[in-house]
Tab-separated table of C-alpha atoms in Angstrom:
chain	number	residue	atom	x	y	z
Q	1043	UNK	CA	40.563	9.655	8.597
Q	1044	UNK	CA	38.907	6.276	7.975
Q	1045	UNK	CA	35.119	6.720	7.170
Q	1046	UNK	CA	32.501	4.188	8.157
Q	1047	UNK	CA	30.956	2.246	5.296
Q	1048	UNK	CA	27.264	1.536	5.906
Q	1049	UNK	CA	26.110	-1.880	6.826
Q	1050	UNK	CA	23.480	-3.668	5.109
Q	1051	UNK	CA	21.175	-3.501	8.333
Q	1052	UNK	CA	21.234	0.140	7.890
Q	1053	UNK	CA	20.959	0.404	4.072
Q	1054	UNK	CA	18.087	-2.238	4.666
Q	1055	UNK	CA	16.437	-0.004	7.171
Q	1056	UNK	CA	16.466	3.285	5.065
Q	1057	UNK	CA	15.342	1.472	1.902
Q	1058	UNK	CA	12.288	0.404	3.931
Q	1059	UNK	CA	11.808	3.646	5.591
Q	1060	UNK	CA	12.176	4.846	1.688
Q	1061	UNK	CA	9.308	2.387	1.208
Q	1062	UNK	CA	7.052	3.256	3.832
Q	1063	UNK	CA	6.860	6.704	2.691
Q	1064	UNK	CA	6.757	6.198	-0.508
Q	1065	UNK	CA	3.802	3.648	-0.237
Q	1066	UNK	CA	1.979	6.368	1.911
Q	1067	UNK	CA	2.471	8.807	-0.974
Q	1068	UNK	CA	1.279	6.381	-3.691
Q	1069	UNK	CA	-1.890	5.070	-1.378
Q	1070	UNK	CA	-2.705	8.889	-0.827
Q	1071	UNK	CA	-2.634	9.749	-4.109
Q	1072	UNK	CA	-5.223	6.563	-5.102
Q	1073	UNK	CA	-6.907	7.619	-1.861
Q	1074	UNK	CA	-7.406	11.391	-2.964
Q	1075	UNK	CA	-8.106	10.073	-6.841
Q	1076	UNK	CA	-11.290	8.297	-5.378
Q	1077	UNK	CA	-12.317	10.716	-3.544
Q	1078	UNK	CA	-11.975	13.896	-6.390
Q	1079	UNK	CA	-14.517	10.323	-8.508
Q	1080	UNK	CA	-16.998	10.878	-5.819
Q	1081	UNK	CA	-16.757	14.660	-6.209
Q	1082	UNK	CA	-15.582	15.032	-2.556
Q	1083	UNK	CA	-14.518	18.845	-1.387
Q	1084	UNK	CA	-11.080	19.533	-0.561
Q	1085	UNK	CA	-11.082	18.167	3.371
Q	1086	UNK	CA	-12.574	14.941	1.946
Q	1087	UNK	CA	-10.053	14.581	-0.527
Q	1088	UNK	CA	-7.108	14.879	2.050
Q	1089	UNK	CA	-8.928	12.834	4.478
Q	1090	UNK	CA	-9.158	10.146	1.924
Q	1091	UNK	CA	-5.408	10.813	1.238
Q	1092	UNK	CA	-4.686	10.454	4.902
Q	1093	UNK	CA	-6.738	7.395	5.630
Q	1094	UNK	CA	-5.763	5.420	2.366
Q	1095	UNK	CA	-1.810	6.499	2.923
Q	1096	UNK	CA	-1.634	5.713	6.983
Q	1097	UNK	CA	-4.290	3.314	7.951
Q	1098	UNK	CA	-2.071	0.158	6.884
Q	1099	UNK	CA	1.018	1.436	8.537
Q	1100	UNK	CA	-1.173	2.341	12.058
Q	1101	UNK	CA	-2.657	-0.764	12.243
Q	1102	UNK	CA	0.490	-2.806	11.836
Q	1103	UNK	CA	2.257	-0.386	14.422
Q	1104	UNK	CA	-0.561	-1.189	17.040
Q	1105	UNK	CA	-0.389	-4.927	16.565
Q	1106	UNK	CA	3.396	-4.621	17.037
Q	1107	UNK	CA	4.067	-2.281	20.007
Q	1108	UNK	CA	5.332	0.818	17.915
Q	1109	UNK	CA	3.250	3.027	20.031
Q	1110	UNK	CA	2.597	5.958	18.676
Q	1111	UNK	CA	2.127	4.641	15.361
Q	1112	UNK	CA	4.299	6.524	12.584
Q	1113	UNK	CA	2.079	8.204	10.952
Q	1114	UNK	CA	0.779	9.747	13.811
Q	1115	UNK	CA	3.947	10.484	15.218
Q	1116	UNK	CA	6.268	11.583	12.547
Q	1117	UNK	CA	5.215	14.504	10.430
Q	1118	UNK	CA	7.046	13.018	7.118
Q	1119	UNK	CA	3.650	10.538	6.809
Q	1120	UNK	CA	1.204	13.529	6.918
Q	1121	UNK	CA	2.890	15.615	4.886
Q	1122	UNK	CA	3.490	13.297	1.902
Q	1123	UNK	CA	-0.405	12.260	2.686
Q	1124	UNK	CA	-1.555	15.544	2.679
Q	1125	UNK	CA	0.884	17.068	-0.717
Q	1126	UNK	CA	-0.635	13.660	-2.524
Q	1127	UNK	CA	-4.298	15.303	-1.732
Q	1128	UNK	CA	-3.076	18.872	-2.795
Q	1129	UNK	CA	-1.987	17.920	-5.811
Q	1130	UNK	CA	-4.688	15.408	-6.744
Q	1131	UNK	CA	-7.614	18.235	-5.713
Q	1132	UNK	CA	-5.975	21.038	-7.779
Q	1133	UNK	CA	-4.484	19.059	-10.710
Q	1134	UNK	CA	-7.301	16.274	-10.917
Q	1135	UNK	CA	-8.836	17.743	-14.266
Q	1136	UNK	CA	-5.427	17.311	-15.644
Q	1137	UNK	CA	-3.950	13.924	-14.230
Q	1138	UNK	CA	-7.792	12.391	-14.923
Q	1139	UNK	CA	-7.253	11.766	-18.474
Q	1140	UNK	CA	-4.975	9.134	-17.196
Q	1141	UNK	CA	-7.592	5.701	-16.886
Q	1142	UNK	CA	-7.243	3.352	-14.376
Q	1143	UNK	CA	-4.817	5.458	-12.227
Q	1144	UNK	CA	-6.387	4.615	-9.121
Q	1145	UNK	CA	-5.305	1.301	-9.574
Q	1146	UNK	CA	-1.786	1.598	-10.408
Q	1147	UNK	CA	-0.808	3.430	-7.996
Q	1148	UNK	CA	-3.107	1.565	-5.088
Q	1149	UNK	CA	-0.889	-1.667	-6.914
Q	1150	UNK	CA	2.217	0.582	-6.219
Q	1151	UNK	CA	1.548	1.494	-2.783
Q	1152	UNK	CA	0.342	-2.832	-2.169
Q	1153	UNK	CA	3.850	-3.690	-3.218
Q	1154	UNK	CA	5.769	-1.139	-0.965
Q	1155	UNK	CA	3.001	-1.277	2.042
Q	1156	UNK	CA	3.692	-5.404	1.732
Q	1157	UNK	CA	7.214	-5.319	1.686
Q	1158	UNK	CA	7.748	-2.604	4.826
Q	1159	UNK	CA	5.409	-3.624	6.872
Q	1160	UNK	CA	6.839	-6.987	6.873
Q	1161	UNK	CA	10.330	-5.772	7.543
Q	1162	UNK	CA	9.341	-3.038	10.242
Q	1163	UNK	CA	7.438	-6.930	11.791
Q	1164	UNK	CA	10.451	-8.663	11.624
Q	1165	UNK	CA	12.553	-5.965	13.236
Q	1166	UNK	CA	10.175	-5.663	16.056
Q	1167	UNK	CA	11.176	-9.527	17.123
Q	1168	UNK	CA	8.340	-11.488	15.037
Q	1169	UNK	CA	8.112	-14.086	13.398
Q	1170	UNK	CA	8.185	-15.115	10.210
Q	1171	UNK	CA	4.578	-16.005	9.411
Q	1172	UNK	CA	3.546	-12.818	11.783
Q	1173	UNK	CA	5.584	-10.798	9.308
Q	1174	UNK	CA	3.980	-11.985	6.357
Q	1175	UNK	CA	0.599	-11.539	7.690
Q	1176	UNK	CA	0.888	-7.807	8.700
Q	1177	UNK	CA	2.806	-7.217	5.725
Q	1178	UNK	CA	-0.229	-7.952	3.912
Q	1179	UNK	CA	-2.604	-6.193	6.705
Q	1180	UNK	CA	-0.140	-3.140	5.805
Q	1181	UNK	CA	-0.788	-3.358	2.094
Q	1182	UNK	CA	-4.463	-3.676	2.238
Q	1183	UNK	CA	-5.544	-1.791	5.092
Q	1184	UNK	CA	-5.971	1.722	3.974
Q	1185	UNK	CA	-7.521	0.362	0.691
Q	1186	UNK	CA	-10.287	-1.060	2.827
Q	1187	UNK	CA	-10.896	2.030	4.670
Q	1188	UNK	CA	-10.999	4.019	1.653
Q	1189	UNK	CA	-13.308	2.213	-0.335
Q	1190	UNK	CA	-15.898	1.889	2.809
Q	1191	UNK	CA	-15.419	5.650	3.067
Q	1192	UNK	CA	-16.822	6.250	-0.681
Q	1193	UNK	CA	-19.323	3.366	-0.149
Q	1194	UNK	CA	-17.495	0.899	-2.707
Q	1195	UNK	CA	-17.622	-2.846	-1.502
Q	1196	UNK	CA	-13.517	-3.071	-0.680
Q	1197	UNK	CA	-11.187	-4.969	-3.505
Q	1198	UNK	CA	-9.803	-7.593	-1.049
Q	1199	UNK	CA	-13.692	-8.934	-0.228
Q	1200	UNK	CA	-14.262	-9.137	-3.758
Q	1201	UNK	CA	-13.066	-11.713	-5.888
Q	1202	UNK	CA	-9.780	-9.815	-7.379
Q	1203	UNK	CA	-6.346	-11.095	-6.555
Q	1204	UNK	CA	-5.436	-8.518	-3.862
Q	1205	UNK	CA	-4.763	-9.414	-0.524
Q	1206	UNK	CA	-3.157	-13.023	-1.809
Q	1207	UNK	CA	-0.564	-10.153	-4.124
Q	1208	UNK	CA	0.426	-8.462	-0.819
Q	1209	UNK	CA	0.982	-11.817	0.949
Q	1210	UNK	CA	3.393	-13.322	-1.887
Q	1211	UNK	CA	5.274	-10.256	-1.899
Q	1212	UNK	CA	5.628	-10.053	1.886
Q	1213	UNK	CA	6.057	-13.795	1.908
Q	1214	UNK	CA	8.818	-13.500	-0.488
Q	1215	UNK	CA	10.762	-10.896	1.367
Q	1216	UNK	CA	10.908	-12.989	4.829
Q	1217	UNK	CA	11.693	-15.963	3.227
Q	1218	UNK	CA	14.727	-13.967	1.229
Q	1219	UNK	CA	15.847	-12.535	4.549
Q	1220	UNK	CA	15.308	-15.792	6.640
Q	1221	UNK	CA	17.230	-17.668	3.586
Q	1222	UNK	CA	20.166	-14.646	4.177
Q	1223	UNK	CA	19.897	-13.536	0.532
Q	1224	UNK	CA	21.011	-9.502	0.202
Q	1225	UNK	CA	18.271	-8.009	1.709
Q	1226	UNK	CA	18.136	-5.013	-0.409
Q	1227	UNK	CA	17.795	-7.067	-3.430
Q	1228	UNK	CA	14.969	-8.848	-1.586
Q	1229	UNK	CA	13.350	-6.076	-0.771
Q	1230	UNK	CA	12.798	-4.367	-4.408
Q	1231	UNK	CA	12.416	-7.988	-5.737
Q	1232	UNK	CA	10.108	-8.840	-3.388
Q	1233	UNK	CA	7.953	-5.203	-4.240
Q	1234	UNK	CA	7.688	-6.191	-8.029
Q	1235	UNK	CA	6.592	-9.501	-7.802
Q	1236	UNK	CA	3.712	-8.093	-5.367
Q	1237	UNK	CA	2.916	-4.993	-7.998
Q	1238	UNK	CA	3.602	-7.470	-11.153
Q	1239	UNK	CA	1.193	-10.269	-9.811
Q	1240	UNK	CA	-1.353	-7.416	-8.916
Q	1241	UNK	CA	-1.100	-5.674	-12.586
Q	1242	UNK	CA	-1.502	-8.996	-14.197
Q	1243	UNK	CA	-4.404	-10.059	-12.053
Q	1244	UNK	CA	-6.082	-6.954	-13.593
Q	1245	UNK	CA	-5.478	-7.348	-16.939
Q	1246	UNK	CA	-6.309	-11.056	-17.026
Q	1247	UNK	CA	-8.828	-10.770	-14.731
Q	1248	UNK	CA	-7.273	-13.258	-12.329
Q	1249	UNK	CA	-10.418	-14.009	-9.620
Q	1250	UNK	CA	-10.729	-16.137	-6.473
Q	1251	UNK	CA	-12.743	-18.554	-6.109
Q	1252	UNK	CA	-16.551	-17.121	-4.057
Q	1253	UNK	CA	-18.723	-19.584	-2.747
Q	1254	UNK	CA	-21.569	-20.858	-4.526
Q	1255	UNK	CA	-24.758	-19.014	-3.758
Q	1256	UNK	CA	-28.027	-20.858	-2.758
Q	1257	UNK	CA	-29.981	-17.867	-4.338
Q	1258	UNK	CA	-31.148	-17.690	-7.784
Q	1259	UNK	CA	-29.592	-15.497	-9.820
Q	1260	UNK	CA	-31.021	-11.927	-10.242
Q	1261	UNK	CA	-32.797	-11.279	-13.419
């Protein structure tokens, strides 16, 4: 009996899918590690583990017709949102030793947010540039959400390299696919530049250019 060898659309499809969970998982985890900082009970935690892991992906479904939104609709999303917040509230005295967790893994779940929510664009009929644009939205939205939630003035309207790391990484991955490059390749390529450009930012401490204020500076 002959069996069917997978094509690349499908491998392609899984390996995002792969990536949208995964980047839920990663964002909930930096979403429940803020909230277990702020000394947040238990439901805080996991709503913070919810909202930083889904918010991206809903808001790109809405924009795109995928109505209801994924992480509404398919339990997968609030599971892996809510085991993040689980483990995070229960094991936080243990995984805190670990500094500056909350941004690796909100760099990790930029880089697989970015990459996903540009494919899932493109296989809805966009564009390119739409795909790049709600590949970023994807990658920063639930970080937004979360850090207005524990009152913290949101990385991508400060000065840090942030939403311009989601864009090159989304940016990369529809011009790979547009350019018919394997898409798989793309894909995880496309995920470390975003991550790699987002670590280094950090460490070099990579800013943006802000407008120059009229006021005088505070004392």
């Amino acid at each position: 009996m002959m069996i069917m060898q997978p094509t690349e659309e499908v491998v392609v499809s899984l390996l995002l899918r792969i990536f949208d969970l995964s980047g839920t998982f990663v964002f909930a985890i930096s979403g429940a590690v803020a909230g277990a900082r702020h000394r947040l009970d238990l439901f805080g935690v996991l709503v913070l583990s919810f909202v930083a892991g889904s918010v991206g992906g809903i808001t790109r479904d809405l924009i795109i017709g995928a109505i209801p939104p994924a992480s509404i609709s398919d339990w997968k999303y609030v599971a892996v949102s809510a085991l993040a917040g689980f483990v995070i509230f229960f094991w936080y005295d243990k995984l805190g030793r670990f500094r500056n967790a909350v941004l690796i893994f909100d760099a990790a779940g930029l880089a697989l947010f970015a990459v996903s929510g540009a494919g899932k664009t493109l296989a809805y009929g966009l564009g390119p540039g739409p795909a790049a644009l709600l590949g970023m939205v994807t990658g920063i939205g639930g970080g937004v959400v979360r850090d207005v939630l524990v009152s913290e003035v949101p990385a991508v309207f400060r000065t840090d390299v942030y939403a311009l790391a989601a864009l090159a990484g989304a940016t990369l991955f529809v011009g790979g696919v547009y350019l018919h490059l394997p898409s798989t390749l793309v894909a995880i390529v496309s995920a470390i530049v975003c991550f790699a450009i987002r670590m280094i930012a950090i460490h070099r401490k990579w800013q943006v250019p802000v407008a120059k204020s009229l006021d005088p500076p505070h004392n």
